Each structure stands twice: as structure tokens, then as C-alpha cells.
mmCIF file with all atom_site columns, C-alpha atoms in Angstrom:
data_model
loop_
_atom_site.group_PDB
_atom_site.id
_atom_site.type_symbol
_atom_site.label_atom_id
_atom_site.label_alt_id
_atom_site.label_comp_id
_atom_site.label_asym_id
_atom_site.label_entity_id
_atom_site.label_seq_id
_atom_site.pdbx_PDB_ins_code
_atom_site.Cartn_x
_atom_site.Cartn_y
_atom_site.Cartn_z
_atom_site.occupancy
_atom_site.B_iso_or_equiv
_atom_site.pdbx_formal_charge
_atom_site.auth_seq_id
_atom_site.auth_comp_id
_atom_site.auth_asym_id
_atom_site.auth_atom_id
_atom_site.pdbx_PDB_model_num
ATOM 1   C CA . ALA A 1 1   ? -0.048  -0.038 -0.074  1.00 0.00 ? 161 ALA A CA 1
ATOM 2   C CA . GLN A 1 2   ? 1.232   3.491  -0.762  1.00 0.00 ? 162 GLN A CA 1
ATOM 3   C CA . SER A 1 3   ? 1.609   5.933  2.088   1.00 0.00 ? 163 SER A CA 1
ATOM 4   C CA . VAL A 1 4   ? 2.909   9.496  2.554   1.00 0.00 ? 164 VAL A CA 1
ATOM 5   C CA . THR A 1 5   ? 4.603   11.025 5.532   1.00 0.00 ? 165 THR A CA 1
ATOM 6   C CA . GLN A 1 6   ? 4.994   14.758 6.110   1.00 0.00 ? 166 GLN A CA 1
ATOM 7   C CA . PRO A 1 7   ? 7.178   14.978 9.233   1.00 0.00 ? 167 PRO A CA 1
ATOM 8   C CA . ASP A 1 8   ? 6.585   18.700 9.905   1.00 0.00 ? 168 ASP A CA 1
ATOM 9   C CA . ILE A 1 9   ? 3.060   19.518 11.301  1.00 0.00 ? 169 ILE A CA 1
ATOM 10  C CA . HIS A 1 10  ? 3.751   23.260 11.540  1.00 0.00 ? 170 HIS A CA 1
ATOM 11  C CA . ILE A 1 11  ? 6.626   25.441 10.098  1.00 0.00 ? 171 ILE A CA 1
ATOM 12  C CA . THR A 1 12  ? 7.015   29.080 10.705  1.00 0.00 ? 172 THR A CA 1
ATOM 13  C CA . VAL A 1 13  ? 9.232   31.283 8.476   1.00 0.00 ? 173 VAL A CA 1
ATOM 14  C CA . SER A 1 14  ? 9.875   34.856 8.101   1.00 0.00 ? 174 SER A CA 1
ATOM 15  C CA . GLU A 1 15  ? 8.713   36.540 4.930   1.00 0.00 ? 175 GLU A CA 1
ATOM 16  C CA . GLY A 1 16  ? 11.416  36.643 2.298   1.00 0.00 ? 176 GLY A CA 1
ATOM 17  C CA . ALA A 1 17  ? 13.124  33.539 3.856   1.00 0.00 ? 177 ALA A CA 1
ATOM 18  C CA . SER A 1 18  ? 13.528  30.317 1.876   1.00 0.00 ? 178 SER A CA 1
ATOM 19  C CA . LEU A 1 19  ? 11.245  27.341 2.560   1.00 0.00 ? 179 LEU A CA 1
ATOM 20  C CA . GLU A 1 20  ? 11.594  23.598 2.328   1.00 0.00 ? 180 GLU A CA 1
ATOM 21  C CA . LEU A 1 21  ? 8.634   21.325 3.163   1.00 0.00 ? 181 LEU A CA 1
ATOM 22  C CA . ARG A 1 22  ? 9.425   17.622 3.519   1.00 0.00 ? 182 ARG A CA 1
ATOM 23  C CA . CYS A 1 23  ? 7.586   14.705 2.057   1.00 0.00 ? 183 CYS A CA 1
ATOM 24  C CA . ASN A 1 24  ? 8.451   11.023 2.175   1.00 0.00 ? 184 ASN A CA 1
ATOM 25  C CA . TYR A 1 25  ? 6.527   8.385  0.300   1.00 0.00 ? 185 TYR A CA 1
ATOM 26  C CA . SER A 1 26  ? 6.229   4.666  0.419   1.00 0.00 ? 186 SER A CA 1
ATOM 27  C CA . TYR A 1 27  ? 5.487   2.838  -2.735  1.00 0.00 ? 187 TYR A CA 1
ATOM 28  C CA . GLY A 1 28  ? 7.149   0.016  -4.677  1.00 0.00 ? 188 GLY A CA 1
ATOM 29  C CA . ALA A 1 29  ? 7.334   1.276  -8.082  1.00 0.00 ? 189 ALA A CA 1
ATOM 30  C CA . THR A 1 30  ? 7.621   4.864  -9.627  1.00 0.00 ? 190 THR A CA 1
ATOM 31  C CA . PRO A 1 31  ? 5.033   6.861  -7.977  1.00 0.00 ? 191 PRO A CA 1
ATOM 32  C CA . TYR A 1 32  ? 3.098   9.971  -9.275  1.00 0.00 ? 192 TYR A CA 1
ATOM 33  C CA . LEU A 1 33  ? 3.794   12.755 -6.752  1.00 0.00 ? 193 LEU A CA 1
ATOM 34  C CA . PHE A 1 34  ? 1.814   15.819 -6.171  1.00 0.00 ? 194 PHE A CA 1
ATOM 35  C CA . TRP A 1 35  ? 1.925   18.897 -3.914  1.00 0.00 ? 195 TRP A CA 1
ATOM 36  C CA . TYR A 1 36  ? -1.372  20.704 -3.271  1.00 0.00 ? 196 TYR A CA 1
ATOM 37  C CA . VAL A 1 37  ? -2.073  23.924 -1.177  1.00 0.00 ? 197 VAL A CA 1
ATOM 38  C CA . GLN A 1 38  ? -5.237  24.530 0.745   1.00 0.00 ? 198 GLN A CA 1
ATOM 39  C CA . SER A 1 39  ? -6.283  27.890 2.229   1.00 0.00 ? 199 SER A CA 1
ATOM 40  C CA . PRO A 1 40  ? -8.503  27.861 5.346   1.00 0.00 ? 200 PRO A CA 1
ATOM 41  C CA . GLY A 1 41  ? -11.916 26.581 4.436   1.00 0.00 ? 201 GLY A CA 1
ATOM 42  C CA . GLN A 1 42  ? -11.136 26.094 0.815   1.00 0.00 ? 202 GLN A CA 1
ATOM 43  C CA . GLY A 1 43  ? -10.476 23.240 -1.481  1.00 0.00 ? 203 GLY A CA 1
ATOM 44  C CA . LEU A 1 44  ? -6.980  22.075 -2.667  1.00 0.00 ? 204 LEU A CA 1
ATOM 45  C CA . GLN A 1 45  ? -5.099  23.701 -5.456  1.00 0.00 ? 205 GLN A CA 1
ATOM 46  C CA . LEU A 1 46  ? -2.435  21.831 -7.382  1.00 0.00 ? 206 LEU A CA 1
ATOM 47  C CA . LEU A 1 47  ? 0.983   23.357 -7.144  1.00 0.00 ? 207 LEU A CA 1
ATOM 48  C CA . LEU A 1 48  ? 2.977   20.943 -9.088  1.00 0.00 ? 208 LEU A CA 1
ATOM 49  C CA . LYS A 1 49  ? 3.277   17.310 -10.095 1.00 0.00 ? 209 LYS A CA 1
ATOM 50  C CA . TYR A 1 50  ? 5.926   14.589 -10.921 1.00 0.00 ? 210 TYR A CA 1
ATOM 51  C CA . PHE A 1 51  ? 5.027   11.783 -13.201 1.00 0.00 ? 211 PHE A CA 1
ATOM 52  C CA . SER A 1 52  ? 8.397   10.994 -14.972 1.00 0.00 ? 212 SER A CA 1
ATOM 53  C CA . GLY A 1 53  ? 11.544  12.681 -16.506 1.00 0.00 ? 213 GLY A CA 1
ATOM 54  C CA . ASP A 1 54  ? 13.352  15.549 -15.002 1.00 0.00 ? 214 ASP A CA 1
ATOM 55  C CA . THR A 1 55  ? 13.468  14.999 -11.279 1.00 0.00 ? 215 THR A CA 1
ATOM 56  C CA . LEU A 1 56  ? 13.238  18.855 -10.582 1.00 0.00 ? 216 LEU A CA 1
ATOM 57  C CA . VAL A 1 57  ? 9.729   20.038 -11.353 1.00 0.00 ? 217 VAL A CA 1
ATOM 58  C CA . GLN A 1 58  ? 8.541   23.664 -11.401 1.00 0.00 ? 218 GLN A CA 1
ATOM 59  C CA . GLY A 1 59  ? 5.087   24.626 -10.234 1.00 0.00 ? 219 GLY A CA 1
ATOM 60  C CA . ILE A 1 60  ? 2.939   27.765 -9.861  1.00 0.00 ? 220 ILE A CA 1
ATOM 61  C CA . LYS A 1 61  ? 3.638   30.564 -7.484  1.00 0.00 ? 221 LYS A CA 1
ATOM 62  C CA . GLY A 1 62  ? 7.351   30.120 -7.671  1.00 0.00 ? 222 GLY A CA 1
ATOM 63  C CA . PHE A 1 63  ? 7.420   26.694 -6.073  1.00 0.00 ? 223 PHE A CA 1
ATOM 64  C CA . GLU A 1 64  ? 9.566   23.737 -7.125  1.00 0.00 ? 224 GLU A CA 1
ATOM 65  C CA . ALA A 1 65  ? 10.006  20.121 -6.008  1.00 0.00 ? 225 ALA A CA 1
ATOM 66  C CA . GLU A 1 66  ? 12.803  17.555 -6.408  1.00 0.00 ? 226 GLU A CA 1
ATOM 67  C CA . PHE A 1 67  ? 11.984  13.844 -6.654  1.00 0.00 ? 227 PHE A CA 1
ATOM 68  C CA . LYS A 1 68  ? 14.824  11.866 -5.009  1.00 0.00 ? 228 LYS A CA 1
ATOM 69  C CA . ARG A 1 69  ? 14.224  8.119  -5.557  1.00 0.00 ? 229 ARG A CA 1
ATOM 70  C CA . SER A 1 70  ? 17.090  6.980  -3.349  1.00 0.00 ? 230 SER A CA 1
ATOM 71  C CA . GLN A 1 71  ? 15.576  8.954  -0.336  1.00 0.00 ? 231 GLN A CA 1
ATOM 72  C CA . SER A 1 72  ? 11.916  8.352  -1.270  1.00 0.00 ? 232 SER A CA 1
ATOM 73  C CA . SER A 1 73  ? 11.353  12.008 -1.007  1.00 0.00 ? 233 SER A CA 1
ATOM 74  C CA . PHE A 1 74  ? 9.657   14.804 -2.832  1.00 0.00 ? 234 PHE A CA 1
ATOM 75  C CA . ASN A 1 75  ? 10.380  18.001 -0.930  1.00 0.00 ? 235 ASN A CA 1
ATOM 76  C CA . LEU A 1 76  ? 8.836   21.322 -1.774  1.00 0.00 ? 236 LEU A CA 1
ATOM 77  C CA . ARG A 1 77  ? 10.937  24.317 -1.968  1.00 0.00 ? 237 ARG A CA 1
ATOM 78  C CA . LYS A 1 78  ? 10.537  28.131 -2.466  1.00 0.00 ? 238 LYS A CA 1
ATOM 79  C CA . PRO A 1 79  ? 13.417  30.515 -2.442  1.00 0.00 ? 239 PRO A CA 1
ATOM 80  C CA . SER A 1 80  ? 11.595  33.487 -0.904  1.00 0.00 ? 240 SER A CA 1
ATOM 81  C CA . VAL A 1 81  ? 8.164   33.186 0.721   1.00 0.00 ? 241 VAL A CA 1
ATOM 82  C CA . HIS A 1 82  ? 5.501   35.834 0.594   1.00 0.00 ? 242 HIS A CA 1
ATOM 83  C CA . TRP A 1 83  ? 2.860   36.443 3.346   1.00 0.00 ? 243 TRP A CA 1
ATOM 84  C CA . SER A 1 84  ? 0.170   34.986 0.963   1.00 0.00 ? 244 SER A CA 1
ATOM 85  C CA . ASP A 1 85  ? 1.925   31.564 1.023   1.00 0.00 ? 245 ASP A CA 1
ATOM 86  C CA . ALA A 1 86  ? 0.421   31.000 4.457   1.00 0.00 ? 246 ALA A CA 1
ATOM 87  C CA . ALA A 1 87  ? -1.714  27.948 4.091   1.00 0.00 ? 247 ALA A CA 1
ATOM 88  C CA . GLU A 1 88  ? -1.742  24.141 4.536   1.00 0.00 ? 248 GLU A CA 1
ATOM 89  C CA . TYR A 1 89  ? 0.416   22.158 2.179   1.00 0.00 ? 249 TYR A CA 1
ATOM 90  C CA . PHE A 1 90  ? -0.207  18.463 1.318   1.00 0.00 ? 250 PHE A CA 1
ATOM 91  C CA . CYS A 1 91  ? 1.838   16.028 -0.382  1.00 0.00 ? 251 CYS A CA 1
ATOM 92  C CA . ALA A 1 92  ? 0.061   13.183 -2.221  1.00 0.00 ? 252 ALA A CA 1
ATOM 93  C CA . VAL A 1 93  ? 1.117   9.981  -4.026  1.00 0.00 ? 253 VAL A CA 1
ATOM 94  C CA . GLY A 1 94  ? -0.614  8.072  -6.805  1.00 0.00 ? 254 GLY A CA 1
ATOM 95  C CA . ARG A 1 95  ? 0.255   5.381  -9.278  1.00 0.00 ? 255 ARG A CA 1
ATOM 96  C CA . PHE A 1 96  ? -0.464  4.439  -12.827 1.00 0.00 ? 256 PHE A CA 1
ATOM 97  C CA . GLY A 1 97  ? -3.580  2.379  -13.157 1.00 0.00 ? 257 GLY A CA 1
ATOM 98  C CA . ASN A 1 98  ? -4.924  3.302  -9.730  1.00 0.00 ? 258 ASN A CA 1
ATOM 99  C CA . GLU A 1 99  ? -6.984  6.457  -9.586  1.00 0.00 ? 259 GLU A CA 1
ATOM 100 C CA . LYS A 1 100 ? -6.930  7.289  -5.954  1.00 0.00 ? 260 LYS A CA 1
ATOM 101 C CA . LEU A 1 101 ? -4.512  9.750  -4.269  1.00 0.00 ? 261 LEU A CA 1
ATOM 102 C CA . THR A 1 102 ? -3.022  9.006  -0.911  1.00 0.00 ? 262 THR A CA 1
ATOM 103 C CA . PHE A 1 103 ? -2.389  12.250 1.007   1.00 0.00 ? 263 PHE A CA 1
ATOM 104 C CA . GLY A 1 104 ? -0.079  13.129 3.856   1.00 0.00 ? 264 GLY A CA 1
ATOM 105 C CA . THR A 1 105 ? -1.353  14.748 6.948   1.00 0.00 ? 265 THR A CA 1
ATOM 106 C CA . GLY A 1 106 ? -0.291  18.134 5.789   1.00 0.00 ? 266 GLY A CA 1
ATOM 107 C CA . THR A 1 107 ? 2.118   20.896 6.937   1.00 0.00 ? 267 THR A CA 1
ATOM 108 C CA . ARG A 1 108 ? 0.762   24.242 8.181   1.00 0.00 ? 268 ARG A CA 1
ATOM 109 C CA . LEU A 1 109 ? 2.855   27.180 7.105   1.00 0.00 ? 269 LEU A CA 1
ATOM 110 C CA . THR A 1 110 ? 2.926   30.353 8.967   1.00 0.00 ? 270 THR A CA 1
ATOM 111 C CA . ILE A 1 111 ? 4.578   33.401 7.647   1.00 0.00 ? 271 ILE A CA 1
ATOM 112 C CA . ILE A 1 112 ? 5.840   36.114 10.018  1.00 0.00 ? 272 ILE A CA 1
ATOM 113 C CA . PRO A 1 113 ? 6.773   39.691 8.997   1.00 0.00 ? 273 PRO A CA 1
ATOM 114 C CA . ASP B 2 1   ? -15.237 29.977 -13.823 1.00 0.00 ? 224 ASP B CA 1
ATOM 115 C CA . THR B 2 2   ? -15.393 26.365 -15.093 1.00 0.00 ? 225 THR B CA 1
ATOM 116 C CA . GLY B 2 3   ? -13.899 24.609 -12.043 1.00 0.00 ? 226 GLY B CA 1
ATOM 117 C CA . VAL B 2 4   ? -15.331 21.976 -9.888  1.00 0.00 ? 227 VAL B CA 1
ATOM 118 C CA . SER B 2 5   ? -18.366 23.240 -7.953  1.00 0.00 ? 228 SER B CA 1
ATOM 119 C CA . GLN B 2 6   ? -19.927 21.784 -4.884  1.00 0.00 ? 229 GLN B CA 1
ATOM 120 C CA . ASP B 2 7   ? -23.129 22.561 -3.238  1.00 0.00 ? 230 ASP B CA 1
ATOM 121 C CA . PRO B 2 8   ? -23.859 23.314 -0.490  1.00 0.00 ? 231 PRO B CA 1
ATOM 122 C CA . ARG B 2 9   ? -20.734 24.819 0.918   1.00 0.00 ? 232 ARG B CA 1
ATOM 123 C CA . HIS B 2 10  ? -21.877 24.338 4.369   1.00 0.00 ? 233 HIS B CA 1
ATOM 124 C CA . LYS B 2 11  ? -24.438 21.935 6.012   1.00 0.00 ? 234 LYS B CA 1
ATOM 125 C CA . ILE B 2 12  ? -25.370 21.720 9.600   1.00 0.00 ? 235 ILE B CA 1
ATOM 126 C CA . THR B 2 13  ? -27.709 18.739 10.556  1.00 0.00 ? 236 THR B CA 1
ATOM 127 C CA . LYS B 2 14  ? -28.875 16.883 13.611  1.00 0.00 ? 237 LYS B CA 1
ATOM 128 C CA . ARG B 2 15  ? -27.659 13.404 14.297  1.00 0.00 ? 238 ARG B CA 1
ATOM 129 C CA . GLY B 2 16  ? -29.807 10.783 12.625  1.00 0.00 ? 239 GLY B CA 1
ATOM 130 C CA . GLN B 2 17  ? -30.858 13.020 9.682   1.00 0.00 ? 240 GLN B CA 1
ATOM 131 C CA . ASN B 2 18  ? -29.924 12.308 5.983   1.00 0.00 ? 241 ASN B CA 1
ATOM 132 C CA . VAL B 2 19  ? -27.833 14.733 3.967   1.00 0.00 ? 242 VAL B CA 1
ATOM 133 C CA . THR B 2 20  ? -26.980 14.864 0.221   1.00 0.00 ? 243 THR B CA 1
ATOM 134 C CA . PHE B 2 21  ? -24.273 16.773 -1.334  1.00 0.00 ? 244 PHE B CA 1
ATOM 135 C CA . ARG B 2 22  ? -23.781 17.600 -5.019  1.00 0.00 ? 245 ARG B CA 1
ATOM 136 C CA . CYS B 2 23  ? -20.655 17.950 -7.088  1.00 0.00 ? 246 CYS B CA 1
ATOM 137 C CA . ASP B 2 24  ? -20.405 19.371 -10.635 1.00 0.00 ? 247 ASP B CA 1
ATOM 138 C CA . PRO B 2 25  ? -17.172 18.510 -12.333 1.00 0.00 ? 248 PRO B CA 1
ATOM 139 C CA . ILE B 2 26  ? -15.187 20.300 -14.963 1.00 0.00 ? 249 ILE B CA 1
ATOM 140 C CA . SER B 2 27  ? -17.343 19.585 -18.039 1.00 0.00 ? 250 SER B CA 1
ATOM 141 C CA . GLU B 2 28  ? -14.970 17.507 -20.111 1.00 0.00 ? 251 GLU B CA 1
ATOM 142 C CA . HIS B 2 29  ? -13.661 15.384 -17.268 1.00 0.00 ? 252 HIS B CA 1
ATOM 143 C CA . ASN B 2 30  ? -14.954 11.824 -17.260 1.00 0.00 ? 253 ASN B CA 1
ATOM 144 C CA . ARG B 2 31  ? -13.469 10.901 -13.866 1.00 0.00 ? 254 ARG B CA 1
ATOM 145 C CA . LEU B 2 32  ? -14.921 12.107 -10.580 1.00 0.00 ? 255 LEU B CA 1
ATOM 146 C CA . TYR B 2 33  ? -13.821 11.418 -7.089  1.00 0.00 ? 256 TYR B CA 1
ATOM 147 C CA . TRP B 2 34  ? -14.971 11.941 -3.544  1.00 0.00 ? 257 TRP B CA 1
ATOM 148 C CA . TYR B 2 35  ? -12.708 12.498 -0.492  1.00 0.00 ? 258 TYR B CA 1
ATOM 149 C CA . ARG B 2 36  ? -13.287 13.131 3.102   1.00 0.00 ? 259 ARG B CA 1
ATOM 150 C CA . GLN B 2 37  ? -11.092 15.509 5.246   1.00 0.00 ? 260 GLN B CA 1
ATOM 151 C CA . THR B 2 38  ? -11.293 15.614 8.984   1.00 0.00 ? 261 THR B CA 1
ATOM 152 C CA . LEU B 2 39  ? -9.639  18.301 11.065  1.00 0.00 ? 262 LEU B CA 1
ATOM 153 C CA . GLY B 2 40  ? -5.967  18.242 11.018  1.00 0.00 ? 263 GLY B CA 1
ATOM 154 C CA . GLN B 2 41  ? -5.771  15.406 8.376   1.00 0.00 ? 264 GLN B CA 1
ATOM 155 C CA . GLY B 2 42  ? -5.327  15.120 4.748   1.00 0.00 ? 265 GLY B CA 1
ATOM 156 C CA . PRO B 2 43  ? -8.056  14.093 2.419   1.00 0.00 ? 266 PRO B CA 1
ATOM 157 C CA . GLU B 2 44  ? -8.978  10.450 2.406   1.00 0.00 ? 267 GLU B CA 1
ATOM 158 C CA . PHE B 2 45  ? -10.316 8.679  -0.700  1.00 0.00 ? 268 PHE B CA 1
ATOM 159 C CA . LEU B 2 46  ? -13.862 7.565  -0.531  1.00 0.00 ? 269 LEU B CA 1
ATOM 160 C CA . THR B 2 47  ? -14.972 6.568  -4.058  1.00 0.00 ? 270 THR B CA 1
ATOM 161 C CA . TYR B 2 48  ? -14.256 7.204  -7.771  1.00 0.00 ? 271 TYR B CA 1
ATOM 162 C CA . PHE B 2 49  ? -16.474 7.160  -10.969 1.00 0.00 ? 272 PHE B CA 1
ATOM 163 C CA . GLN B 2 50  ? -15.367 6.741  -14.588 1.00 0.00 ? 273 GLN B CA 1
ATOM 164 C CA . ASN B 2 51  ? -18.330 8.232  -16.436 1.00 0.00 ? 274 ASN B CA 1
ATOM 165 C CA . GLU B 2 52  ? -21.329 6.800  -14.622 1.00 0.00 ? 275 GLU B CA 1
ATOM 166 C CA . ALA B 2 53  ? -19.564 3.701  -13.426 1.00 0.00 ? 276 ALA B CA 1
ATOM 167 C CA . GLN B 2 54  ? -18.532 3.581  -9.761  1.00 0.00 ? 277 GLN B CA 1
ATOM 168 C CA . LEU B 2 55  ? -15.303 1.786  -10.013 1.00 0.00 ? 278 LEU B CA 1
ATOM 169 C CA . GLU B 2 56  ? -13.801 1.921  -6.580  1.00 0.00 ? 279 GLU B CA 1
ATOM 170 C CA . LYS B 2 57  ? -15.031 2.298  -2.998  1.00 0.00 ? 280 LYS B CA 1
ATOM 171 C CA . SER B 2 58  ? -12.984 2.782  0.152   1.00 0.00 ? 281 SER B CA 1
ATOM 172 C CA . ARG B 2 59  ? -13.731 0.693  3.153   1.00 0.00 ? 282 ARG B CA 1
ATOM 173 C CA . LEU B 2 60  ? -14.452 4.156  4.773   1.00 0.00 ? 283 LEU B CA 1
ATOM 174 C CA . LEU B 2 61  ? -17.531 4.270  2.742   1.00 0.00 ? 284 LEU B CA 1
ATOM 175 C CA . SER B 2 62  ? -19.894 2.454  5.085   1.00 0.00 ? 285 SER B CA 1
ATOM 176 C CA . ASP B 2 63  ? -23.403 1.263  4.090   1.00 0.00 ? 286 ASP B CA 1
ATOM 177 C CA . ARG B 2 64  ? -24.863 4.587  5.223   1.00 0.00 ? 287 ARG B CA 1
ATOM 178 C CA . PHE B 2 65  ? -22.925 6.295  2.467   1.00 0.00 ? 288 PHE B CA 1
ATOM 179 C CA . SER B 2 66  ? -24.085 6.200  -1.204  1.00 0.00 ? 289 SER B CA 1
ATOM 180 C CA . ALA B 2 67  ? -22.636 7.966  -4.208  1.00 0.00 ? 290 ALA B CA 1
ATOM 181 C CA . GLU B 2 68  ? -24.234 8.194  -7.701  1.00 0.00 ? 291 GLU B CA 1
ATOM 182 C CA . ARG B 2 69  ? -23.271 9.724  -10.986 1.00 0.00 ? 292 ARG B CA 1
ATOM 183 C CA . PRO B 2 70  ? -26.335 9.000  -12.981 1.00 0.00 ? 293 PRO B CA 1
ATOM 184 C CA . LYS B 2 71  ? -25.562 10.492 -16.260 1.00 0.00 ? 294 LYS B CA 1
ATOM 185 C CA . GLY B 2 72  ? -21.836 10.751 -16.068 1.00 0.00 ? 295 GLY B CA 1
ATOM 186 C CA . SER B 2 73  ? -21.976 14.364 -15.341 1.00 0.00 ? 296 SER B CA 1
ATOM 187 C CA . PHE B 2 74  ? -22.709 15.532 -11.777 1.00 0.00 ? 297 PHE B CA 1
ATOM 188 C CA . SER B 2 75  ? -22.522 13.313 -8.695  1.00 0.00 ? 298 SER B CA 1
ATOM 189 C CA . THR B 2 76  ? -24.332 13.136 -5.472  1.00 0.00 ? 299 THR B CA 1
ATOM 190 C CA . LEU B 2 77  ? -23.102 11.808 -2.188  1.00 0.00 ? 300 LEU B CA 1
ATOM 191 C CA . GLU B 2 78  ? -25.775 10.881 0.374   1.00 0.00 ? 301 GLU B CA 1
ATOM 192 C CA . ILE B 2 79  ? -25.270 10.048 4.079   1.00 0.00 ? 302 ILE B CA 1
ATOM 193 C CA . GLN B 2 80  ? -28.081 8.387  5.849   1.00 0.00 ? 303 GLN B CA 1
ATOM 194 C CA . ARG B 2 81  ? -28.626 8.417  9.592   1.00 0.00 ? 304 ARG B CA 1
ATOM 195 C CA . THR B 2 82  ? -25.748 10.893 10.187  1.00 0.00 ? 305 THR B CA 1
ATOM 196 C CA . GLU B 2 83  ? -23.430 10.505 13.209  1.00 0.00 ? 306 GLU B CA 1
ATOM 197 C CA . GLN B 2 84  ? -21.194 13.029 14.896  1.00 0.00 ? 307 GLN B CA 1
ATOM 198 C CA . GLY B 2 85  ? -18.174 11.180 13.398  1.00 0.00 ? 308 GLY B CA 1
ATOM 199 C CA . ASP B 2 86  ? -19.430 12.035 9.976   1.00 0.00 ? 309 ASP B CA 1
ATOM 200 C CA . SER B 2 87  ? -18.571 15.790 10.656  1.00 0.00 ? 310 SER B CA 1
ATOM 201 C CA . ALA B 2 88  ? -15.849 16.697 8.125   1.00 0.00 ? 311 ALA B CA 1
ATOM 202 C CA . MET B 2 89  ? -15.160 18.500 4.859   1.00 0.00 ? 312 MET B CA 1
ATOM 203 C CA . TYR B 2 90  ? -16.349 16.439 1.794   1.00 0.00 ? 313 TYR B CA 1
ATOM 204 C CA . LEU B 2 91  ? -14.203 17.170 -1.157  1.00 0.00 ? 314 LEU B CA 1
ATOM 205 C CA . CYS B 2 92  ? -15.079 16.388 -4.830  1.00 0.00 ? 315 CYS B CA 1
ATOM 206 C CA . ALA B 2 93  ? -12.447 16.305 -7.573  1.00 0.00 ? 316 ALA B CA 1
ATOM 207 C CA . SER B 2 94  ? -12.569 15.600 -11.264 1.00 0.00 ? 317 SER B CA 1
ATOM 208 C CA . SER B 2 95  ? -9.929  14.565 -13.802 1.00 0.00 ? 318 SER B CA 1
ATOM 209 C CA . PRO B 2 96  ? -9.595  13.988 -17.536 1.00 0.00 ? 319 PRO B CA 1
ATOM 210 C CA . GLY B 2 97  ? -7.366  10.870 -16.538 1.00 0.00 ? 320 GLY B CA 1
ATOM 211 C CA . GLY B 2 98  ? -3.767  10.442 -15.529 1.00 0.00 ? 321 GLY B CA 1
ATOM 212 C CA . ASN B 2 99  ? -4.036  11.081 -11.925 1.00 0.00 ? 322 ASN B CA 1
ATOM 213 C CA . GLU B 2 100 ? -4.020  14.797 -12.045 1.00 0.00 ? 323 GLU B CA 1
ATOM 214 C CA . GLN B 2 101 ? -7.166  15.818 -10.033 1.00 0.00 ? 324 GLN B CA 1
ATOM 215 C CA . PHE B 2 102 ? -8.891  19.169 -9.708  1.00 0.00 ? 325 PHE B CA 1
ATOM 216 C CA . PHE B 2 103 ? -10.631 19.821 -6.459  1.00 0.00 ? 326 PHE B CA 1
ATOM 217 C CA . GLY B 2 104 ? -13.825 21.786 -5.637  1.00 0.00 ? 327 GLY B CA 1
ATOM 218 C CA . PRO B 2 105 ? -14.154 24.041 -2.629  1.00 0.00 ? 328 PRO B CA 1
ATOM 219 C CA . GLY B 2 106 ? -15.711 21.276 -0.513  1.00 0.00 ? 329 GLY B CA 1
ATOM 220 C CA . THR B 2 107 ? -18.760 20.840 1.639   1.00 0.00 ? 330 THR B CA 1
ATOM 221 C CA . ARG B 2 108 ? -18.362 21.303 5.413   1.00 0.00 ? 331 ARG B CA 1
ATOM 222 C CA . LEU B 2 109 ? -20.608 19.064 7.280   1.00 0.00 ? 332 LEU B CA 1
ATOM 223 C CA . THR B 2 110 ? -21.283 19.586 10.925  1.00 0.00 ? 333 THR B CA 1
ATOM 224 C CA . VAL B 2 111 ? -23.498 17.015 12.716  1.00 0.00 ? 334 VAL B CA 1
ATOM 225 C CA . LEU B 2 112 ? -24.929 18.116 16.059  1.00 0.00 ? 335 LEU B CA 1
#
């Protein structure tokens, strides 16, 4: 069975600082990996996805993520955060031929001025 | 905006009542998914449709839950005899295929 671990429940960073959110997955074959962002009371917006190919993927809002097979990781990064980035971030894993996504428990990001 | 829409956005009900939620997917998407999200957790898969066929159901979907997509367009999720443990955000997503799913704003259910 596939699973996702987001080890950081809550992260606080200063506006303008760099950000890295951690995601580790468990799955036997090559996974499909996603990062979603959720603002309070809202649905999920897709930030970026990895299916195959280049292991560094670019997403919306200046985010990027790197797939590292050896570490079973797909960490999300942003070089300089903005106050509007404060939200909940979810990593998810899927696989070819199976439609459901398995989500991590999320990381809440707080931005301080 | 032609994104996924859900109705209602909020529902408060008393324990034991039945509730029904509606999801309208992006028009050209043939796949539709329901997820449940409780406080402090990530979304959990409930069920999935391809066109009008319900192809997978999670063990989370007890016999009090039923989902339909009668014409392969909108979908409904009904919960019978609601319990306080059913309080959650119910999220709908749609996809043209290939695992990339687009989520609606969700329906927040509160069972008193």
C-alpha cells in the first residue's frame, strides 16, 4: 500500500526567507507525486506534479520540488516566501492504473513579518 | 469560472438526519472522485467514478454512504442516519485521466 509522511506539522518562516517542506513516500514502483495547497476553508489547489522525466519540477507561485528516488522524497521548496503563502500544504502519491490519491497529513505554514 | 463546484458549501444537521451533497465536475472530465477530510488530516479517498460507473469504493464508505453519478456528469453523495463522526469536509475532484485531479471548494458538514 502506498503512504505519505509529512514529518513537519507546523513550520514558521519569516517573509522573504527560503522554505523547504518535507515529504516522504512509500511505494514499490515509480510513483506519481503531487503537492497541493489549501487555504482555510477552501479546496485544494495543485502546485506541481511529478510523473516521470526531469526530477526537478517547477510549479505555480514560484514553487519547485525535487524527486529523489534514493531517499523516497519529494520535498517542496521556494526561495523567498510571501505572506500570501501561508496555508496548509499537502503531499500526495498516486500510481499508474490506480485512480486514488493518498495524502499526507499536511504541513501548516505560518509566515511572520 | 469552469472549475469543480460543490453545493452546499456548509451543512449543519442533527444526528440521525440524511444529507445529500452535489458535485459538478469540470465539463470535459470523465473521472470524478469523493474524498473526506477531517480536522488536522489530509483528504482520504472515498470513491471514484469513470463516467457513470462507480469503479472503486473505500472501506471508509460504510453502508450509510451512497454515491451516484447517473448521467456521467454531476454526482451526489448521500449520508443516511448521520453520526457526529461524519462531521468533516467532503471534497469532490475531477480529472480527464492520468491522476491529475482538480478539487472543488468542499462541503463542510457539521453533525450536532
